[in-house]
CSV table of C-alpha atoms in Angstrom, one decimal:
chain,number,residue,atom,x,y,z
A,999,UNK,CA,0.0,0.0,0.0
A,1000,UNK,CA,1.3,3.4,-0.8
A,1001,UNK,CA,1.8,6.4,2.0
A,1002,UNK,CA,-0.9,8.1,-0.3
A,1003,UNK,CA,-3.6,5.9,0.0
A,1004,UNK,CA,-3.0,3.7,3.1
A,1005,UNK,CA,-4.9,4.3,6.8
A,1006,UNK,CA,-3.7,7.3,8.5
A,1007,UNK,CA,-3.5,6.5,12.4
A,1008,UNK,CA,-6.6,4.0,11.6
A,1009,UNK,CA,-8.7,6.2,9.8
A,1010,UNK,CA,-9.1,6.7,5.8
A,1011,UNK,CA,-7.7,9.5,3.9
A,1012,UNK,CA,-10.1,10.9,1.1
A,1013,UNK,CA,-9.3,9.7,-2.1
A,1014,UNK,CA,-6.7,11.6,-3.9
A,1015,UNK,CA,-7.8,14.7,-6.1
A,1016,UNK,CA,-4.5,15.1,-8.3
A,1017,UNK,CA,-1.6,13.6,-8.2
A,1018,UNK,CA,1.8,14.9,-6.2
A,1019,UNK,CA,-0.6,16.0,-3.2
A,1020,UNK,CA,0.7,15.2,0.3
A,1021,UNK,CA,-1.4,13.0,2.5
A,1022,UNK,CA,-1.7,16.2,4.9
A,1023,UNK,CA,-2.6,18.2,1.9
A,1024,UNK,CA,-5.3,16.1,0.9
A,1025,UNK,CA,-6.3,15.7,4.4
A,1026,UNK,CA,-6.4,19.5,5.7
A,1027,UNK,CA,-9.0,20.1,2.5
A,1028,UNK,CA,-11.9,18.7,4.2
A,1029,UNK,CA,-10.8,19.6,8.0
A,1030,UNK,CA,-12.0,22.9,10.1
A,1031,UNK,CA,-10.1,25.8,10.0
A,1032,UNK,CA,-9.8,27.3,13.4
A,1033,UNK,CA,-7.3,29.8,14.1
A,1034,UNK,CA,-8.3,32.0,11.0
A,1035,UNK,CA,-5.4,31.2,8.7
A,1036,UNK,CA,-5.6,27.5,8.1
A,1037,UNK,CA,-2.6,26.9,10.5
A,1038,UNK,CA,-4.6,24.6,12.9
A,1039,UNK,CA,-7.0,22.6,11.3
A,1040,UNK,CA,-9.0,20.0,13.0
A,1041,UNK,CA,-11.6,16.6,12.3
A,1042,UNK,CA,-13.9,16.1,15.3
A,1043,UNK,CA,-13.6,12.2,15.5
A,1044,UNK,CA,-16.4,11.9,18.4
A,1045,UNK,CA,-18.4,14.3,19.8
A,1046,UNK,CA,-17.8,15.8,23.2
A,1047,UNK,CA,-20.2,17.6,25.4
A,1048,UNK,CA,-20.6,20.5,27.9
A,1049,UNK,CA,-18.6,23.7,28.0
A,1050,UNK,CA,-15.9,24.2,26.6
A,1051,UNK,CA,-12.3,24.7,27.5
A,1052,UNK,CA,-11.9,27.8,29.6
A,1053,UNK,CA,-9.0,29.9,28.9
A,1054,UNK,CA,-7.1,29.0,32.6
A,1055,UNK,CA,-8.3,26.2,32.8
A,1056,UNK,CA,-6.1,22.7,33.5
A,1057,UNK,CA,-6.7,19.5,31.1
A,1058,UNK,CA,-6.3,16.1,31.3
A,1059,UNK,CA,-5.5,14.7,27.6
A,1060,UNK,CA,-4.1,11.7,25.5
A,1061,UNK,CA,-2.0,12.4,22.8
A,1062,UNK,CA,-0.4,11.3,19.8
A,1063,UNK,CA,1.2,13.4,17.4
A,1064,UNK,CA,2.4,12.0,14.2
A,1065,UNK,CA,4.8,13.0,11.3
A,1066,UNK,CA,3.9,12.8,7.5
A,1067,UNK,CA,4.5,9.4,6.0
A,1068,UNK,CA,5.0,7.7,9.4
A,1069,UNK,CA,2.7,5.1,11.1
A,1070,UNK,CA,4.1,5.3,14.6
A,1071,UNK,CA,3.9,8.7,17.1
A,1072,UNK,CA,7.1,10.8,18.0
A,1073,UNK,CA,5.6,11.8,20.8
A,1074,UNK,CA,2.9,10.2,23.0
A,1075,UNK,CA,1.5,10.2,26.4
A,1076,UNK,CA,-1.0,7.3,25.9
A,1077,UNK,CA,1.2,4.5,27.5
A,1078,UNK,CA,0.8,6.4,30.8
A,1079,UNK,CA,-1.9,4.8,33.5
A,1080,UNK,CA,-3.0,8.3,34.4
A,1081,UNK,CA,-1.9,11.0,32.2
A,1082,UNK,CA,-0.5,14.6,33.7
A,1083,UNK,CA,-3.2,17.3,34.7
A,1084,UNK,CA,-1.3,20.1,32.3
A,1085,UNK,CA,-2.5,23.7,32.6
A,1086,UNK,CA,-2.8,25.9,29.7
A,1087,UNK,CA,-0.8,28.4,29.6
A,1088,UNK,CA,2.1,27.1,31.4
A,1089,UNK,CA,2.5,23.3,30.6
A,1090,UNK,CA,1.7,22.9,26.9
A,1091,UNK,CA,4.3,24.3,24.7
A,1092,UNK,CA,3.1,24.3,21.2
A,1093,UNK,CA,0.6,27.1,20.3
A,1094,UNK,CA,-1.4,25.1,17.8
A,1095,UNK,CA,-2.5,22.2,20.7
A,1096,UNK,CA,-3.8,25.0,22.8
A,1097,UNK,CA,-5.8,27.0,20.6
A,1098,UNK,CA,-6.9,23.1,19.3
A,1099,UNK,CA,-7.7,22.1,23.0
A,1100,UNK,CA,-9.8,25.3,23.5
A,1101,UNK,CA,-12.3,24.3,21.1
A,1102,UNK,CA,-12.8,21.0,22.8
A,1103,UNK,CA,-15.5,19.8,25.5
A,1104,UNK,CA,-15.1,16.6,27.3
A,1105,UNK,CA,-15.0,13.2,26.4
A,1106,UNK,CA,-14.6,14.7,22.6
A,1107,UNK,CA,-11.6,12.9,20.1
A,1108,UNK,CA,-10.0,14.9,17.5
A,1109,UNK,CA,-7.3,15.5,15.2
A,1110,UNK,CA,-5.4,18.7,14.4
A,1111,UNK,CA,-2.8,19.8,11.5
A,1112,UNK,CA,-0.4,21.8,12.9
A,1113,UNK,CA,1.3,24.4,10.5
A,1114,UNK,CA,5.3,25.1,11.4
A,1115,UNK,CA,4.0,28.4,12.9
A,1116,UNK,CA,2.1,26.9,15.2
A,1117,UNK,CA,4.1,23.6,16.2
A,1118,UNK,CA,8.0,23.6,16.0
A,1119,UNK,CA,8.3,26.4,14.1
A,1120,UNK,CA,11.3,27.2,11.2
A,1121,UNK,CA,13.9,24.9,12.9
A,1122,UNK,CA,12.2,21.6,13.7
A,1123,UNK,CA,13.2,20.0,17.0
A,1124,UNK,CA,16.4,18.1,15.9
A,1125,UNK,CA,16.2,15.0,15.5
A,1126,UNK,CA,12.7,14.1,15.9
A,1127,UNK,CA,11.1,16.9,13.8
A,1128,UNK,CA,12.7,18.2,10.4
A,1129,UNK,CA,12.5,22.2,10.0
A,1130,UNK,CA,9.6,23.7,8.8
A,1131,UNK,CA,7.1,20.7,9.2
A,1132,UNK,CA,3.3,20.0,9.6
A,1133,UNK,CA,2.5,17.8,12.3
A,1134,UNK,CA,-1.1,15.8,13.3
A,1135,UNK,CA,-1.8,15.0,16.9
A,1136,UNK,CA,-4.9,13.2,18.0
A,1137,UNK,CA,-6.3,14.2,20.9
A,1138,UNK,CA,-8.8,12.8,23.8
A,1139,UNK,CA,-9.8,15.8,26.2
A,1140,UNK,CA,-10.8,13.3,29.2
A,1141,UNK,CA,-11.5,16.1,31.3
A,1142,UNK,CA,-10.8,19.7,32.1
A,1143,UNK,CA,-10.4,21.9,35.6
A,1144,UNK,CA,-11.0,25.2,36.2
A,1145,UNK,CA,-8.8,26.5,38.7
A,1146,UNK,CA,-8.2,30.1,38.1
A,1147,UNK,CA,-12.0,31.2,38.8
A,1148,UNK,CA,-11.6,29.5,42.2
A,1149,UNK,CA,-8.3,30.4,43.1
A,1150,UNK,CA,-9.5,34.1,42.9
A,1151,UNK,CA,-12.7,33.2,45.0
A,1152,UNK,CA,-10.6,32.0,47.5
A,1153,UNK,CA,-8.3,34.6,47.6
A,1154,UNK,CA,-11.9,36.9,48.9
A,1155,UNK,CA,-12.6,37.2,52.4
A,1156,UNK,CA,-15.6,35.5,53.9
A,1157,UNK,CA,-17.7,38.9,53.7
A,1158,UNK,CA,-16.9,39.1,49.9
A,1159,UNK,CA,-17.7,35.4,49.3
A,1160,UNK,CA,-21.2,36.1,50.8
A,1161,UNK,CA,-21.7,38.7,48.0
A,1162,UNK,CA,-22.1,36.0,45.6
A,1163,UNK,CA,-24.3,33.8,45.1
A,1164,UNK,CA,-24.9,30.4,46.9
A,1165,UNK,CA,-24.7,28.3,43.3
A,1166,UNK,CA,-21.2,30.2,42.9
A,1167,UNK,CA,-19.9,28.4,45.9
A,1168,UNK,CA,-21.4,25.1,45.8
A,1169,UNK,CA,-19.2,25.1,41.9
A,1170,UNK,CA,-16.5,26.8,43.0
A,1171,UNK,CA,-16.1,24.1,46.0
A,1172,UNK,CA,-17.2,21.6,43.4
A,1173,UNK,CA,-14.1,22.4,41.6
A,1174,UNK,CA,-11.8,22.2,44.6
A,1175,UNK,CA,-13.3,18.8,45.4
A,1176,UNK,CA,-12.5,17.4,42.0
A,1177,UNK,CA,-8.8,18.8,41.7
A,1178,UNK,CA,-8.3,16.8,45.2
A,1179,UNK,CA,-9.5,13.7,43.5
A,1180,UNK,CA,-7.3,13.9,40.7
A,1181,UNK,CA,-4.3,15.0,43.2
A,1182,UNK,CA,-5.8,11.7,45.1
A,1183,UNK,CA,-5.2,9.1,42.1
A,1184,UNK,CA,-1.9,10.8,41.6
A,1185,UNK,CA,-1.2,9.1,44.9
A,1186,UNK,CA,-0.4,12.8,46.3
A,1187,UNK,CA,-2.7,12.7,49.5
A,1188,UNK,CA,-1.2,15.6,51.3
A,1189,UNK,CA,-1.6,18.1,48.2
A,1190,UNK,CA,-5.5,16.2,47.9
A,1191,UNK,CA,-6.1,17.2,51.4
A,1192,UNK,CA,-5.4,21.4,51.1
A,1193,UNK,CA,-7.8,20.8,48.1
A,1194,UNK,CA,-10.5,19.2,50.1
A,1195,UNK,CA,-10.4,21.5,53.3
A,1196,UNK,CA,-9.9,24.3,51.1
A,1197,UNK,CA,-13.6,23.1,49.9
A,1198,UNK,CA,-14.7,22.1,53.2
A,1199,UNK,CA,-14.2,25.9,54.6
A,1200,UNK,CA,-16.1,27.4,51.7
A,1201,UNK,CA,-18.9,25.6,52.6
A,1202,UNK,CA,-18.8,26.0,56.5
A,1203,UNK,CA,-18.5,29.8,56.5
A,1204,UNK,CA,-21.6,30.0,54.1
A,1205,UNK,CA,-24.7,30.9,55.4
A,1206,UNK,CA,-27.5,29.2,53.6
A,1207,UNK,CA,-31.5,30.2,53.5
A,1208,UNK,CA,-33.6,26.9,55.0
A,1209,UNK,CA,-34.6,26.2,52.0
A,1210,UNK,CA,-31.3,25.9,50.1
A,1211,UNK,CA,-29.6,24.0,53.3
A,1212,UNK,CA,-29.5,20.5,51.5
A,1213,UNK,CA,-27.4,21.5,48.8
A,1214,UNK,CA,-24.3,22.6,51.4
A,1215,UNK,CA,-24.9,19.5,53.2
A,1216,UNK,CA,-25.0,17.6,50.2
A,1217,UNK,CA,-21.6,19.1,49.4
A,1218,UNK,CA,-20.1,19.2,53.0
A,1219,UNK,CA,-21.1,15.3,53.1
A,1220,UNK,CA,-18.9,14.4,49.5
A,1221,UNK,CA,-15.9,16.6,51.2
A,1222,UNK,CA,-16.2,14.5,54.5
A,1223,UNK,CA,-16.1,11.2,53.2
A,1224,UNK,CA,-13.2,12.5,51.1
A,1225,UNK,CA,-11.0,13.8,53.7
A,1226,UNK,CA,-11.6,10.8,56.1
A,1227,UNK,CA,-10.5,8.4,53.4
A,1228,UNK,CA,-7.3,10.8,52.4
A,1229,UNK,CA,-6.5,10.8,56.4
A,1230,UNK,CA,-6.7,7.1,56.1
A,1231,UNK,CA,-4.1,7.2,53.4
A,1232,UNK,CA,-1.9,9.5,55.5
A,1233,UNK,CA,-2.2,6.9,58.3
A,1234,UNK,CA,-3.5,9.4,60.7
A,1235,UNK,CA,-6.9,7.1,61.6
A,1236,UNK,CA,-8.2,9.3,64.0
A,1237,UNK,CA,-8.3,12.3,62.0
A,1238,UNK,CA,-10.2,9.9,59.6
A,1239,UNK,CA,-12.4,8.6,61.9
A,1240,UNK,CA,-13.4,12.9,62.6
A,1241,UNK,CA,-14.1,13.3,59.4
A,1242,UNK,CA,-16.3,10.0,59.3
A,1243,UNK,CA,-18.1,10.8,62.3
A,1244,UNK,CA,-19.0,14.4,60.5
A,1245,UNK,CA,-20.3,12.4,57.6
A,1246,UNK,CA,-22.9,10.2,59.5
A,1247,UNK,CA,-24.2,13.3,61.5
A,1248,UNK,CA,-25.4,14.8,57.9
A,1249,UNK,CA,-26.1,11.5,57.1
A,1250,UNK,CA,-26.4,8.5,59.8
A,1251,UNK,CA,-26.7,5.8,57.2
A,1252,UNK,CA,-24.0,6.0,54.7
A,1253,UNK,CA,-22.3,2.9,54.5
A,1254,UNK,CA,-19.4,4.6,53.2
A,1255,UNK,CA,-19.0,6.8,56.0
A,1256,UNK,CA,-19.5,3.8,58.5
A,1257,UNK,CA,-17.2,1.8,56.7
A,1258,UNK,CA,-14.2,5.1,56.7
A,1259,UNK,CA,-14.8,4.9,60.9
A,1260,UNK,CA,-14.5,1.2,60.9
A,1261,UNK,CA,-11.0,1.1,59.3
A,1262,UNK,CA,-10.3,3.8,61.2
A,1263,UNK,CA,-11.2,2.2,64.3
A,1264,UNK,CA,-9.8,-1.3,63.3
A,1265,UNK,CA,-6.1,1.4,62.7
A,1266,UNK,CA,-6.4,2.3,66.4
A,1267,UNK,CA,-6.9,-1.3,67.6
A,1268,UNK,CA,-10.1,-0.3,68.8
A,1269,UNK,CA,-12.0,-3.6,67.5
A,1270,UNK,CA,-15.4,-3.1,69.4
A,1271,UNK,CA,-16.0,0.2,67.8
A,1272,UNK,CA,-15.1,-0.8,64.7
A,1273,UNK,CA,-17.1,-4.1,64.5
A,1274,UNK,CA,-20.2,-1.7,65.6
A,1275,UNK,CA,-19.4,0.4,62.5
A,1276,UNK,CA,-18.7,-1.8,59.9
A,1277,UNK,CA,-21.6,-4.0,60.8
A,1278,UNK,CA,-23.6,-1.3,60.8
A,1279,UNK,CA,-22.3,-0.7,56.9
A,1280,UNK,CA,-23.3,-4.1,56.2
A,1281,UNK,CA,-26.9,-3.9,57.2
A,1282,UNK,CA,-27.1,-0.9,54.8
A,1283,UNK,CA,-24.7,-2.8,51.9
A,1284,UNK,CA,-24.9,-6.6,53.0
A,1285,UNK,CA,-23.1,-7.6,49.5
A,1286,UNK,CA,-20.3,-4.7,49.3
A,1287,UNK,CA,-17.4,-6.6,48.7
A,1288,UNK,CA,-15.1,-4.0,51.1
A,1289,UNK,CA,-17.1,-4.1,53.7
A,1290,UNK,CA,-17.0,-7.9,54.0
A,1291,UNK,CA,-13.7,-8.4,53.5
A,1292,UNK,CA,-13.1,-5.4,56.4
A,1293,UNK,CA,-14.9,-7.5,58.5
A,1294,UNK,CA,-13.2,-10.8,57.8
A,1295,UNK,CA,-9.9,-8.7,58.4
A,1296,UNK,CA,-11.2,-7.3,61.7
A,1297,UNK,CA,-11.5,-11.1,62.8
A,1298,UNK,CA,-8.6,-11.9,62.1
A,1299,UNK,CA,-6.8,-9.0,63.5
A,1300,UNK,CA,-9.2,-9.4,67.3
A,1301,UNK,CA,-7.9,-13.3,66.9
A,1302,UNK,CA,-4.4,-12.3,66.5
A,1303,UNK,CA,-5.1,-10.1,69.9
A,1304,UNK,CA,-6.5,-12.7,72.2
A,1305,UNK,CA,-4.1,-15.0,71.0
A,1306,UNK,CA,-1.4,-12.7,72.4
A,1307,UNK,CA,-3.1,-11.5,75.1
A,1308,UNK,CA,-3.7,-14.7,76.5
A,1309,UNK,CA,0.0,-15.7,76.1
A,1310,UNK,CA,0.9,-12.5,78.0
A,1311,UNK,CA,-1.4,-14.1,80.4
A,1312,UNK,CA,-0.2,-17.2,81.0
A,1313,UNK,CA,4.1,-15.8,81.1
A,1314,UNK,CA,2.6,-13.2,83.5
A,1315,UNK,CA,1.1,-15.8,85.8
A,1316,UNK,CA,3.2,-18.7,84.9
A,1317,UNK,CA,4.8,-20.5,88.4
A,1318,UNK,CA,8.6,-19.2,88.1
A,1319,UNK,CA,11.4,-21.8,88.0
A,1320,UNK,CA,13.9,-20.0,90.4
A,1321,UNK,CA,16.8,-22.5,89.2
A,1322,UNK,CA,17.2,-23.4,92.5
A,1323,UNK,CA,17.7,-27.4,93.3
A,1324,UNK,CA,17.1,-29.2,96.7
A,1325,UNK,CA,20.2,-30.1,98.7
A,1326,UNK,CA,21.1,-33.2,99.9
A,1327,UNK,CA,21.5,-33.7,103.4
């Protein structure tokens, strides 16, 4: 198969309308122009949907970008588990993926042609990209963060916040919450944790009318169960079990807020109070896999502690053998 006619990156060029045209040249004839002079074009592969990408705002993408005439990527970040949160502005470096990215929403797939200008410019990037050359990347947009609109909401002081309205904060700790949950998979608890209370505060220093009430508590409740679990991870179990205890006051019957106290507890050795908790999580999830398997873990763990209590026991009230022997008369 010829580079003129064969797949490109799985998908099938046009046929060709004359000959000596370029893959890319053929392909750019049919794809949007979006920065005004045909230097980033782009083919939506699937549709996204919601907003789109906010000027400050961080992204979490896959990529691929591809040379002309070449089947596999020169640069790629779709072998990673969990690719980098990257925030415009600062951690993307070629003009033509930003301007590409803000005319995404999420979950959408596309594919841009990048003119010089707007990728590596006159000089290439010796020795992976020749001077003066046209580059495609394919692009996922998992999912994007705002941060900049709640940074400066933070930054206001309590009496400022209130100005605004109560939807304002319930996104604007929203946000917070879902930054600390990508921190989270990252495996970085402590930087998950500022996130979360930063959220948490928002919410306790705002007054709500009666009516409205439900939606903080709905909010504060999320946070809770967050920050118990990331305490758990920071093997500080009786911050956690705080935080769990908050949880159940909004809501007495969450099994996942239960279950956060039990491991707590079961951390602290305190094995009464966390058998009450995490049976209490199976009445409400009798089938939840974690919660059975806590429990089968918690008997072990209480065996393990008789066991050795009752040796203790026994050495502590053992008769002593002085090493003494009897004389002979």
């Amino acid at each position: 198969m010829s580079s003129s006619s064969r797949p490109l990156n799985g998908m099938p060029l046009p046929p060709p309308e004359e000959e000596g045209r370029s893959p890319y040249q053929r392909l750019s004839q049919w794809m949007l122009d979006i920065s005004g002079d045909r230097g980033v074009l782009k083919d939506v592969v699937r549709e996204g949907a919601g907003e789109l990408v906010t000027p400050d705002a961080s992204v979490l993408v896959k990529y691929s970008g591809y040379l002309e005439h070449m089947d596999k990527p020169f640069d790629s970040n779709c072998f990673r588990k969990t690719p980098r949160l990257m925030k415009l502005g600062e951690d993307i470096t070629l003009w033509g993926m930003e301007l590409g990215l803000l005319s995404m929403r999420r979950g959408e797939v596309a594919r841009f042609l990048f003119k010089p200008t707007y990728a590596y410019g006159k000089l290439g990037c010796p020795p992976l990209i020749p001077p003066n050359t046209t580059v495609l990347f394919e692009i996922e947009l998992l999912d994007f963060l705002d941060s900049a609109e709640s940074d400066k909401f933070c930054a206001l002081s309590a009496v400022q916040q209130d100005q605004f309205p109560l939807q304002k904060v319930l996104k604007v700790a929203a946000t917070e919450r879902e930054f600390g949950n990508y921190l989270f998979r990252q495996n970085r608890f402590y930087d998950a944790k500022v996130r979360y209370k930063r959220a948490l505060l928002l919410l306790r220093r705002r007054s709500a009318p009666p009516g409205e009430q439900h939606l903080v508590e709905a909010a504060r409740l999320l946070i809770l169960l967050n920050l118990s679990f990331v305490y758990l991870k920071l093997e500080r179990p009786t911050t956690a079990l705080h935080y769990g205890e908050q949880a159940l006051i909004i809501d007495p019957k969450n099994a996942k807020a239960l279950f956060r106290c039990g491991q707590a507890c079961l951390l602290m050795t305190e094995y009464q109070k966390a058998r009450d908790f995490l049976v209490q999580a199976q009445q409400e999830q009798p089938f939840n896999h974690d919660i059975n398997n806590e429990l089968k873990k918690l008997a072990s763990c209480y065996k393990d502690y008789t066991e050795k209590e009752k040796e203790m026991c026994h050495r502590m009230f053992a008769p002593c053998d002085t090493g003494f022997t009897v004389e002979e008369n």
